Tab-separated table of C-alpha atoms in Angstrom:
chain	number	residue	atom	x	y	z
A	124	UNK	CA	89.434	-36.092	132.158
A	125	UNK	CA	90.249	-32.830	130.427
A	126	UNK	CA	92.017	-32.221	127.147
A	127	UNK	CA	95.379	-31.896	128.910
A	128	UNK	CA	94.988	-35.285	130.538
A	129	UNK	CA	93.866	-36.974	127.325
A	130	UNK	CA	96.751	-35.429	125.368
A	131	UNK	CA	99.340	-36.275	128.050
A	132	UNK	CA	98.273	-39.921	128.398
A	133	UNK	CA	97.629	-40.501	124.691
A	134	UNK	CA	100.994	-39.119	123.534
A	135	UNK	CA	102.783	-40.956	126.351
A	136	UNK	CA	101.461	-44.145	124.779
A	137	UNK	CA	102.155	-42.991	121.215
A	138	UNK	CA	105.726	-42.008	122.005
A	139	UNK	CA	106.771	-44.567	124.659
A	140	UNK	CA	104.244	-47.379	124.131
A	141	UNK	CA	103.301	-48.926	127.495
A	142	UNK	CA	106.500	-48.027	129.381
A	143	UNK	CA	104.912	-45.237	131.472
A	144	UNK	CA	101.803	-47.067	132.743
A	145	UNK	CA	103.459	-47.330	136.180
A	146	UNK	CA	103.235	-43.533	136.561
A	147	UNK	CA	99.439	-43.737	136.695
A	148	UNK	CA	99.387	-46.448	139.349
A	149	UNK	CA	101.878	-44.638	141.598
A	150	UNK	CA	100.176	-41.235	141.351
A	151	UNK	CA	96.572	-42.387	141.906
A	152	UNK	CA	96.703	-42.757	145.739
A	153	UNK	CA	98.375	-39.350	146.046
A	154	UNK	CA	95.823	-37.867	143.620
A	155	UNK	CA	92.812	-39.265	145.508
A	156	UNK	CA	94.016	-38.298	149.017
A	157	UNK	CA	95.171	-34.853	147.904
A	158	UNK	CA	91.859	-34.032	146.207
A	159	UNK	CA	89.788	-35.412	149.092
A	160	UNK	CA	91.854	-33.512	151.682
A	161	UNK	CA	91.468	-30.239	149.769
A	162	UNK	CA	87.692	-30.828	149.504
A	163	UNK	CA	87.503	-31.265	153.277
A	164	UNK	CA	88.759	-27.715	153.780
A	165	UNK	CA	85.801	-26.315	151.853
A	166	UNK	CA	83.269	-28.689	153.389
A	167	UNK	CA	84.313	-27.648	156.926
A	168	UNK	CA	84.520	-23.909	156.080
A	169	UNK	CA	81.561	-23.241	153.759
A	170	UNK	CA	81.644	-19.492	154.452
A	171	UNK	CA	85.392	-19.015	154.045
A	172	UNK	CA	87.312	-19.173	150.774
A	173	UNK	CA	90.645	-20.988	150.649
A	174	UNK	CA	92.638	-17.805	149.992
A	175	UNK	CA	90.912	-16.131	152.948
A	176	UNK	CA	92.077	-19.032	155.125
A	177	UNK	CA	95.600	-18.744	153.719
A	178	UNK	CA	95.630	-15.006	154.326
A	179	UNK	CA	94.318	-15.315	157.882
A	180	UNK	CA	95.952	-18.561	159.067
A	181	UNK	CA	99.247	-18.495	157.190
A	182	UNK	CA	100.369	-15.287	155.461
A	183	UNK	CA	98.786	-12.611	153.244
A	184	UNK	CA	102.029	-12.548	151.257
A	185	UNK	CA	101.702	-16.275	150.554
A	186	UNK	CA	98.137	-15.775	149.308
A	187	UNK	CA	99.233	-13.051	146.875
A	188	UNK	CA	102.267	-15.090	145.797
A	189	UNK	CA	100.142	-18.102	144.929
A	190	UNK	CA	97.646	-15.895	143.123
A	191	UNK	CA	100.450	-14.278	141.118
A	192	UNK	CA	101.708	-17.713	140.069
A	193	UNK	CA	98.381	-19.378	139.378
A	194	UNK	CA	96.501	-16.743	137.412
A	195	UNK	CA	98.993	-16.517	134.522
A	196	UNK	CA	99.283	-20.322	134.357
A	197	UNK	CA	95.477	-20.690	134.302
A	198	UNK	CA	95.251	-18.032	131.604
A	199	UNK	CA	97.748	-19.962	129.482
A	200	UNK	CA	95.891	-23.211	130.246
A	201	UNK	CA	92.679	-21.548	129.039
A	202	UNK	CA	94.450	-20.413	125.872
A	203	UNK	CA	95.614	-23.973	125.369
A	204	UNK	CA	92.081	-25.327	125.720
A	205	UNK	CA	90.801	-22.864	123.094
A	206	UNK	CA	93.624	-23.980	120.782
A	207	UNK	CA	92.573	-27.598	121.267
A	208	UNK	CA	88.979	-26.678	120.469
A	209	UNK	CA	90.121	-24.941	117.271
A	210	UNK	CA	92.297	-27.909	116.263
A	211	UNK	CA	89.520	-30.383	117.026
A	212	UNK	CA	87.141	-28.299	114.882
A	213	UNK	CA	89.698	-28.249	112.032
A	214	UNK	CA	90.171	-32.006	112.236
A	215	UNK	CA	86.409	-32.566	112.416
A	216	UNK	CA	85.779	-30.380	109.358
A	217	UNK	CA	88.568	-32.153	107.471
A	218	UNK	CA	86.885	-35.496	108.271
A	219	UNK	CA	83.258	-34.665	107.470
A	220	UNK	CA	83.404	-31.636	105.137
A	221	UNK	CA	86.858	-31.357	103.563
A	222	UNK	CA	85.698	-28.669	101.140
A	223	UNK	CA	85.198	-26.068	103.884
A	224	UNK	CA	88.125	-23.618	104.300
A	225	UNK	CA	88.883	-24.389	107.954
A	226	UNK	CA	92.300	-25.978	108.486
A	227	UNK	CA	95.788	-25.119	109.754
A	228	UNK	CA	96.144	-22.574	106.924
A	229	UNK	CA	93.053	-20.596	108.001
A	230	UNK	CA	93.934	-16.911	108.374
A	231	UNK	CA	94.677	-15.854	111.950
A	232	UNK	CA	91.898	-13.274	111.841
A	233	UNK	CA	89.325	-15.940	111.052
A	234	UNK	CA	90.728	-18.199	113.769
A	235	UNK	CA	90.401	-15.353	116.284
A	236	UNK	CA	86.796	-14.850	115.165
A	237	UNK	CA	86.002	-18.551	115.593
A	238	UNK	CA	87.655	-18.760	119.017
A	239	UNK	CA	85.802	-15.630	120.177
A	240	UNK	CA	82.636	-17.322	118.970
A	241	UNK	CA	83.475	-20.300	121.177
A	242	UNK	CA	84.020	-17.903	124.107
A	243	UNK	CA	80.748	-16.037	123.591
A	244	UNK	CA	78.755	-19.284	123.386
A	245	UNK	CA	80.518	-20.585	126.520
A	246	UNK	CA	79.712	-17.420	128.467
A	247	UNK	CA	76.108	-17.472	127.298
A	248	UNK	CA	75.748	-21.057	128.444
A	249	UNK	CA	77.262	-20.230	131.855
A	250	UNK	CA	75.270	-17.085	132.497
A	251	UNK	CA	71.998	-18.587	131.266
A	252	UNK	CA	72.581	-21.695	133.361
A	253	UNK	CA	72.431	-23.702	130.148
A	254	UNK	CA	75.840	-25.177	130.875
A	255	UNK	CA	74.337	-27.569	133.427
A	256	UNK	CA	72.074	-29.025	130.724
A	257	UNK	CA	74.883	-29.099	128.168
A	258	UNK	CA	77.066	-30.892	130.691
A	259	UNK	CA	74.776	-33.912	130.550
A	260	UNK	CA	75.140	-34.126	126.777
A	261	UNK	CA	78.900	-33.668	127.074
A	262	UNK	CA	79.043	-36.471	129.623
A	263	UNK	CA	77.369	-38.803	127.126
A	264	UNK	CA	80.003	-37.830	124.514
A	265	UNK	CA	82.829	-38.438	126.951
A	266	UNK	CA	81.405	-41.828	127.851
A	267	UNK	CA	81.137	-42.681	124.117
A	268	UNK	CA	84.785	-41.753	123.682
A	269	UNK	CA	85.656	-43.880	126.706
A	270	UNK	CA	83.852	-46.850	125.155
A	271	UNK	CA	85.855	-46.367	121.955
A	272	UNK	CA	89.111	-46.213	123.959
A	273	UNK	CA	87.934	-49.373	125.728
A	274	UNK	CA	87.472	-51.178	122.401
A	275	UNK	CA	90.945	-50.176	121.245
A	276	UNK	CA	92.400	-51.039	124.666
A	277	UNK	CA	90.830	-54.486	124.609
A	278	UNK	CA	92.325	-55.107	121.192
A	279	UNK	CA	95.646	-54.101	122.674
A	280	UNK	CA	95.405	-56.983	125.180
A	281	UNK	CA	97.012	-59.185	122.520
A	282	UNK	CA	100.169	-57.413	123.738
A	283	UNK	CA	99.390	-58.218	127.357
A	284	UNK	CA	102.974	-59.105	128.249
A	285	UNK	CA	104.243	-55.698	127.147
A	286	UNK	CA	101.317	-53.999	128.927
A	287	UNK	CA	102.045	-55.788	132.207
A	288	UNK	CA	105.737	-54.902	131.866
A	289	UNK	CA	104.694	-51.245	131.639
A	290	UNK	CA	103.446	-51.344	135.218
A	291	UNK	CA	106.980	-52.068	136.447
A	292	UNK	CA	108.721	-48.718	137.089
A	293	UNK	CA	111.413	-48.012	134.529
A	294	UNK	CA	112.641	-45.000	132.597
A	295	UNK	CA	112.735	-45.549	128.836
A	296	UNK	CA	115.187	-43.693	126.621
A	297	UNK	CA	114.287	-40.299	125.231
A	298	UNK	CA	112.792	-40.486	121.742
A	299	UNK	CA	114.454	-38.532	118.896
A	300	UNK	CA	112.080	-37.092	116.275
A	301	UNK	CA	113.289	-38.113	112.816
A	302	UNK	CA	114.324	-35.325	110.485
A	303	UNK	CA	115.276	-32.717	113.076
A	304	UNK	CA	116.888	-31.914	116.404
A	305	UNK	CA	113.694	-32.318	118.415
A	306	UNK	CA	113.561	-35.002	121.128
A	307	UNK	CA	110.583	-36.350	123.085
A	308	UNK	CA	111.856	-36.274	126.666
A	309	UNK	CA	110.510	-39.077	128.829
A	310	UNK	CA	110.850	-36.801	131.877
A	311	UNK	CA	108.559	-34.245	130.202
A	312	UNK	CA	105.930	-36.904	129.587
A	313	UNK	CA	106.047	-38.061	133.191
A	314	UNK	CA	105.759	-34.496	134.427
A	315	UNK	CA	102.837	-33.849	132.071
A	316	UNK	CA	101.011	-37.012	133.185
A	317	UNK	CA	101.340	-36.056	136.859
A	318	UNK	CA	100.575	-32.398	136.209
A	319	UNK	CA	97.446	-33.309	134.254
A	320	UNK	CA	96.016	-35.108	137.272
A	321	UNK	CA	97.424	-33.387	140.377
A	322	UNK	CA	96.945	-29.841	139.166
A	323	UNK	CA	96.978	-26.601	141.211
A	324	UNK	CA	93.551	-25.726	139.792
A	325	UNK	CA	92.152	-28.927	141.281
A	326	UNK	CA	93.638	-28.688	144.756
A	327	UNK	CA	93.034	-24.954	145.097
A	328	UNK	CA	89.639	-25.025	143.430
A	329	UNK	CA	88.091	-28.034	145.161
A	330	UNK	CA	87.574	-26.256	148.512
A	331	UNK	CA	85.480	-23.594	146.718
A	332	UNK	CA	83.486	-26.197	144.758
A	333	UNK	CA	82.970	-28.212	147.912
A	334	UNK	CA	81.812	-25.132	149.860
A	335	UNK	CA	79.554	-24.099	147.008
A	336	UNK	CA	77.989	-27.577	146.999
A	337	UNK	CA	77.079	-27.186	150.677
A	338	UNK	CA	79.425	-29.788	152.083
A	339	UNK	CA	79.371	-30.509	155.794
A	340	UNK	CA	81.280	-32.705	158.312
A	341	UNK	CA	78.675	-35.458	158.125
A	342	UNK	CA	79.435	-35.977	154.447
A	343	UNK	CA	83.203	-36.485	154.748
A	344	UNK	CA	83.048	-40.298	154.581
A	345	UNK	CA	80.741	-40.195	151.570
A	346	UNK	CA	83.005	-37.606	149.915
A	347	UNK	CA	85.995	-39.892	150.409
A	348	UNK	CA	84.178	-42.891	148.899
A	349	UNK	CA	83.219	-40.762	145.902
A	350	UNK	CA	86.828	-39.602	145.511
A	351	UNK	CA	88.059	-43.191	145.544
A	352	UNK	CA	85.453	-44.234	142.971
A	353	UNK	CA	85.604	-41.214	140.640
A	354	UNK	CA	89.283	-40.235	140.887
A	355	UNK	CA	90.853	-43.565	141.759
A	356	UNK	CA	88.836	-46.137	139.854
A	357	UNK	CA	87.144	-44.249	136.990
A	358	UNK	CA	89.897	-41.735	136.248
A	359	UNK	CA	92.609	-44.361	136.767
A	360	UNK	CA	90.938	-46.830	134.408
A	361	UNK	CA	90.346	-44.088	131.822
A	362	UNK	CA	93.987	-42.967	131.996
A	363	UNK	CA	95.309	-46.521	131.617
A	364	UNK	CA	92.962	-47.154	128.672
A	365	UNK	CA	94.154	-44.009	126.897
A	366	UNK	CA	97.825	-44.945	127.329
A	367	UNK	CA	97.179	-48.509	126.147
A	368	UNK	CA	95.144	-47.266	123.164
A	369	UNK	CA	97.908	-44.844	122.221
A	370	UNK	CA	100.543	-47.542	122.578
A	371	UNK	CA	98.565	-50.065	120.538
A	372	UNK	CA	97.159	-47.843	117.775
A	373	UNK	CA	99.677	-45.004	117.426
A	374	UNK	CA	103.051	-46.334	118.552
A	375	UNK	CA	103.350	-48.723	115.552
A	376	UNK	CA	102.933	-45.819	113.124
A	377	UNK	CA	106.048	-44.775	111.244
A	378	UNK	CA	105.597	-41.166	112.374
A	379	UNK	CA	104.709	-41.950	116.015
A	380	UNK	CA	107.624	-39.867	117.351
A	381	UNK	CA	106.412	-36.750	115.517
A	382	UNK	CA	102.745	-36.996	116.506
A	383	UNK	CA	101.553	-33.702	117.941
A	384	UNK	CA	98.496	-32.780	115.892
A	385	UNK	CA	94.876	-33.394	116.906
A	386	UNK	CA	94.000	-34.762	113.463
A	387	UNK	CA	96.881	-37.252	113.544
A	388	UNK	CA	96.108	-38.313	117.139
A	389	UNK	CA	92.475	-39.012	116.196
A	390	UNK	CA	93.739	-42.065	114.310
A	391	UNK	CA	93.808	-43.793	117.711
A	392	UNK	CA	90.061	-44.500	117.336
A	393	UNK	CA	90.125	-45.424	113.664
A	394	UNK	CA	88.397	-48.762	113.475
A	395	UNK	CA	87.157	-48.629	117.078
A	396	UNK	CA	83.544	-48.814	115.843
A	397	UNK	CA	82.295	-51.822	113.889
A	398	UNK	CA	81.668	-52.170	110.157
A	399	UNK	CA	80.358	-49.125	108.318
A	400	UNK	CA	80.717	-47.032	111.479
A	401	UNK	CA	84.488	-47.532	111.626
A	402	UNK	CA	85.180	-44.173	109.937
A	403	UNK	CA	83.312	-42.401	112.736
A	404	UNK	CA	86.005	-43.250	115.291
A	405	UNK	CA	88.146	-40.133	114.551
A	406	UNK	CA	84.963	-38.031	114.522
A	407	UNK	CA	84.089	-39.264	118.028
A	408	UNK	CA	87.637	-38.495	119.158
A	409	UNK	CA	87.518	-34.935	117.844
A	410	UNK	CA	84.103	-34.221	119.337
A	411	UNK	CA	85.155	-35.773	122.636
A	412	UNK	CA	88.400	-33.801	122.739
A	413	UNK	CA	86.503	-30.585	121.954
A	414	UNK	CA	84.135	-31.404	124.830
A	415	UNK	CA	87.037	-32.099	127.197
A	416	UNK	CA	88.691	-28.813	126.264
A	417	UNK	CA	85.456	-26.873	126.788
A	418	UNK	CA	84.896	-28.324	130.281
A	419	UNK	CA	88.523	-27.633	131.224
A	420	UNK	CA	88.215	-24.058	129.982
A	421	UNK	CA	85.102	-23.518	132.087
A	422	UNK	CA	86.634	-24.985	135.254
A	423	UNK	CA	90.005	-23.220	134.864
A	424	UNK	CA	88.307	-19.858	134.310
A	425	UNK	CA	85.754	-20.308	137.085
A	426	UNK	CA	88.225	-21.287	139.821
A	427	UNK	CA	90.588	-18.452	138.773
A	428	UNK	CA	87.833	-15.927	139.399
A	429	UNK	CA	87.138	-17.594	142.773
A	430	UNK	CA	90.775	-16.978	143.681
A	431	UNK	CA	90.919	-13.345	142.512
A	432	UNK	CA	87.723	-12.254	144.264
A	433	UNK	CA	88.572	-14.126	147.437
A	434	UNK	CA	92.046	-12.577	147.732
A	435	UNK	CA	90.615	-9.035	147.520
A	436	UNK	CA	87.888	-9.868	150.001
A	437	UNK	CA	84.939	-9.820	147.598
A	438	UNK	CA	82.072	-12.298	147.264
A	439	UNK	CA	83.524	-15.191	145.236
A	440	UNK	CA	80.386	-17.264	144.719
A	441	UNK	CA	79.039	-17.703	141.188
A	442	UNK	CA	75.521	-16.304	141.568
A	443	UNK	CA	73.207	-14.310	139.334
A	444	UNK	CA	73.685	-11.206	141.507
A	445	UNK	CA	77.493	-11.313	141.586
A	446	UNK	CA	78.277	-8.897	138.738
A	447	UNK	CA	81.998	-8.792	139.605
A	448	UNK	CA	82.202	-12.512	138.948
A	449	UNK	CA	80.433	-12.140	135.610
A	450	UNK	CA	82.662	-9.291	134.421
A	451	UNK	CA	85.937	-10.947	135.437
A	452	UNK	CA	84.898	-14.294	133.977
A	453	UNK	CA	83.970	-12.626	130.670
A	454	UNK	CA	87.269	-10.764	130.454
A	455	UNK	CA	89.232	-13.899	131.305
A	456	UNK	CA	87.569	-16.188	128.761
A	457	UNK	CA	87.345	-13.608	125.979
A	458	UNK	CA	90.986	-12.617	126.491
A	459	UNK	CA	92.180	-16.241	126.350
A	460	UNK	CA	90.098	-16.849	123.213
A	461	UNK	CA	91.389	-13.735	121.456
A	462	UNK	CA	95.062	-14.559	122.119
A	463	UNK	CA	94.971	-18.327	121.605
A	464	UNK	CA	95.362	-18.293	117.778
A	465	UNK	CA	98.392	-16.027	118.093
A	466	UNK	CA	100.314	-18.764	119.956
A	467	UNK	CA	101.833	-20.651	117.035
A	468	UNK	CA	102.499	-24.118	118.440
A	469	UNK	CA	100.820	-27.545	117.994
A	470	UNK	CA	97.722	-27.666	120.172
A	471	UNK	CA	98.485	-30.986	121.883
A	472	UNK	CA	102.029	-29.900	122.674
A	473	UNK	CA	100.653	-26.673	124.162
A	474	UNK	CA	98.541	-28.480	126.712
A	475	UNK	CA	101.328	-30.941	127.573
A	476	UNK	CA	103.738	-28.018	128.082
A	477	UNK	CA	101.211	-26.331	130.348
A	478	UNK	CA	100.636	-29.509	132.365
A	479	UNK	CA	104.386	-29.373	132.996
A	480	UNK	CA	104.045	-25.834	134.352
A	481	UNK	CA	101.599	-27.163	136.948
A	482	UNK	CA	104.364	-28.967	138.813
A	483	UNK	CA	106.233	-25.699	139.390
A	484	UNK	CA	103.351	-24.441	141.568
A	485	UNK	CA	102.442	-27.762	143.175
A	486	UNK	CA	104.984	-27.743	146.072
A	487	UNK	CA	103.544	-24.474	147.430
A	488	UNK	CA	100.005	-25.802	146.986
A	489	UNK	CA	100.889	-28.944	148.941
A	490	UNK	CA	102.344	-26.810	151.744
A	491	UNK	CA	99.083	-24.906	151.958
A	492	UNK	CA	96.878	-28.043	151.942
A	493	UNK	CA	99.002	-29.797	154.556
A	494	UNK	CA	99.128	-26.717	156.834
A	495	UNK	CA	95.415	-26.012	156.641
A	496	UNK	CA	94.400	-29.671	157.015
A	497	UNK	CA	96.411	-29.847	160.232
A	498	UNK	CA	95.086	-26.579	161.640
A	499	UNK	CA	92.597	-27.002	164.488
A	500	UNK	CA	90.979	-23.670	163.707
A	501	UNK	CA	90.342	-24.793	160.108
A	502	UNK	CA	89.444	-28.443	160.562
A	503	UNK	CA	87.672	-28.009	163.930
A	504	UNK	CA	86.949	-31.453	165.401
A	505	UNK	CA	88.122	-33.419	162.360
A	506	UNK	CA	91.628	-34.806	162.850
A	507	UNK	CA	94.027	-35.750	160.101
A	508	UNK	CA	94.935	-39.418	160.107
A	509	UNK	CA	98.697	-40.153	160.152
A	510	UNK	CA	98.441	-42.176	156.909
A	511	UNK	CA	96.714	-39.277	155.175
A	512	UNK	CA	99.442	-36.881	156.261
A	513	UNK	CA	102.077	-39.361	155.091
A	514	UNK	CA	100.559	-39.516	151.612
A	515	UNK	CA	100.316	-35.710	151.419
A	516	UNK	CA	103.959	-35.369	152.446
A	517	UNK	CA	104.817	-37.956	149.782
A	518	UNK	CA	102.960	-35.780	147.245
A	519	UNK	CA	104.918	-32.743	148.436
A	520	UNK	CA	108.251	-34.531	148.021
A	521	UNK	CA	107.285	-35.903	144.613
A	522	UNK	CA	106.148	-32.455	143.451
A	523	UNK	CA	109.446	-30.939	144.628
A	524	UNK	CA	111.420	-33.561	142.707
A	525	UNK	CA	109.356	-32.970	139.541
A	526	UNK	CA	109.631	-29.196	139.882
A	527	UNK	CA	113.432	-29.452	140.158
A	528	UNK	CA	113.457	-31.705	137.108
A	529	UNK	CA	111.189	-29.309	135.242
A	530	UNK	CA	113.504	-26.422	135.978
A	531	UNK	CA	116.395	-28.392	134.580
A	532	UNK	CA	118.403	-28.664	137.796
A	533	UNK	CA	118.768	-32.408	137.299
A	534	UNK	CA	121.130	-33.536	134.495
């Protein structure tokens, strides 16, 4: 549940109330099966990277094409995560220490310095293996934010009729932003919601993560059960809660159509905690969003280096001895951090825009996953069930439709 997903689902609720809840329900089966199928490729080929399989079983040109599309998108996604971290820090400082000079008017040079500080700390944690320990603390923070969203979502049940109506597929009208020409396009929100979950980084990166984890054919059933639980039940419930919380707490605000700032969005958890702790709700939101952005930055950067090293035939595993991985990862993260403050655009809108870019690459990624999952030389004795293929083809068709919509071919 990265920063892009939280922003996409939260602003969908803030802008369109509960009208887009149906998107989550329809995409979850495709999300679960797609992720599990991609993981199978890595589990059954622990010594072969995905891009090596594409190069050998499909086409070297296709491997380079996908790499050329994915690396720039992942770099921009990483820049977006750094921007969210900066905005979350600004909102946190404004909430707990308003006298400190860190806000949207902070000089760009200082913002670059802070973001590079984030990058250096992130790299130190990764290379010292401290990230694994930090991940446990971050998980606690994410769970705390989930509990706060749950509290707000439960309060929203007083509007249960409107919430239930949101699970019936319908397309609400686009939302004009008062005082300007800007419009919140419902199609853009739908694309962002889907792109936040079914992302190229996930489907292309999962085979590497699965291979790195030492997956094997005997674990496929357990992997599928975990995918259903983690991606279907937990992620699905989290996503629904965030939309409901946004619809209940932010949609009634007078300025709900113009919401795009981390500090403004943190109002979703105002009053989520009881009594004297109520003021801590926005603080929890900002810390949780910072955490989500950091984890997304790490994953996006790590899988990108997997891809680059695999395409050129180098060792792609993240080990202490793999200096090429360390150097490329450092350049990638430091470069994204240095350039992020120069992209003058609201942080939450950045990540939503970038989630929309995901759908432009998704059709090709689905072609790769479907082709490899149905290749005897890749899957060995494991056969693809007809229903699994049907869901993957449905994901391919949906991604094509969204990509066409994203490109503006549909009126």
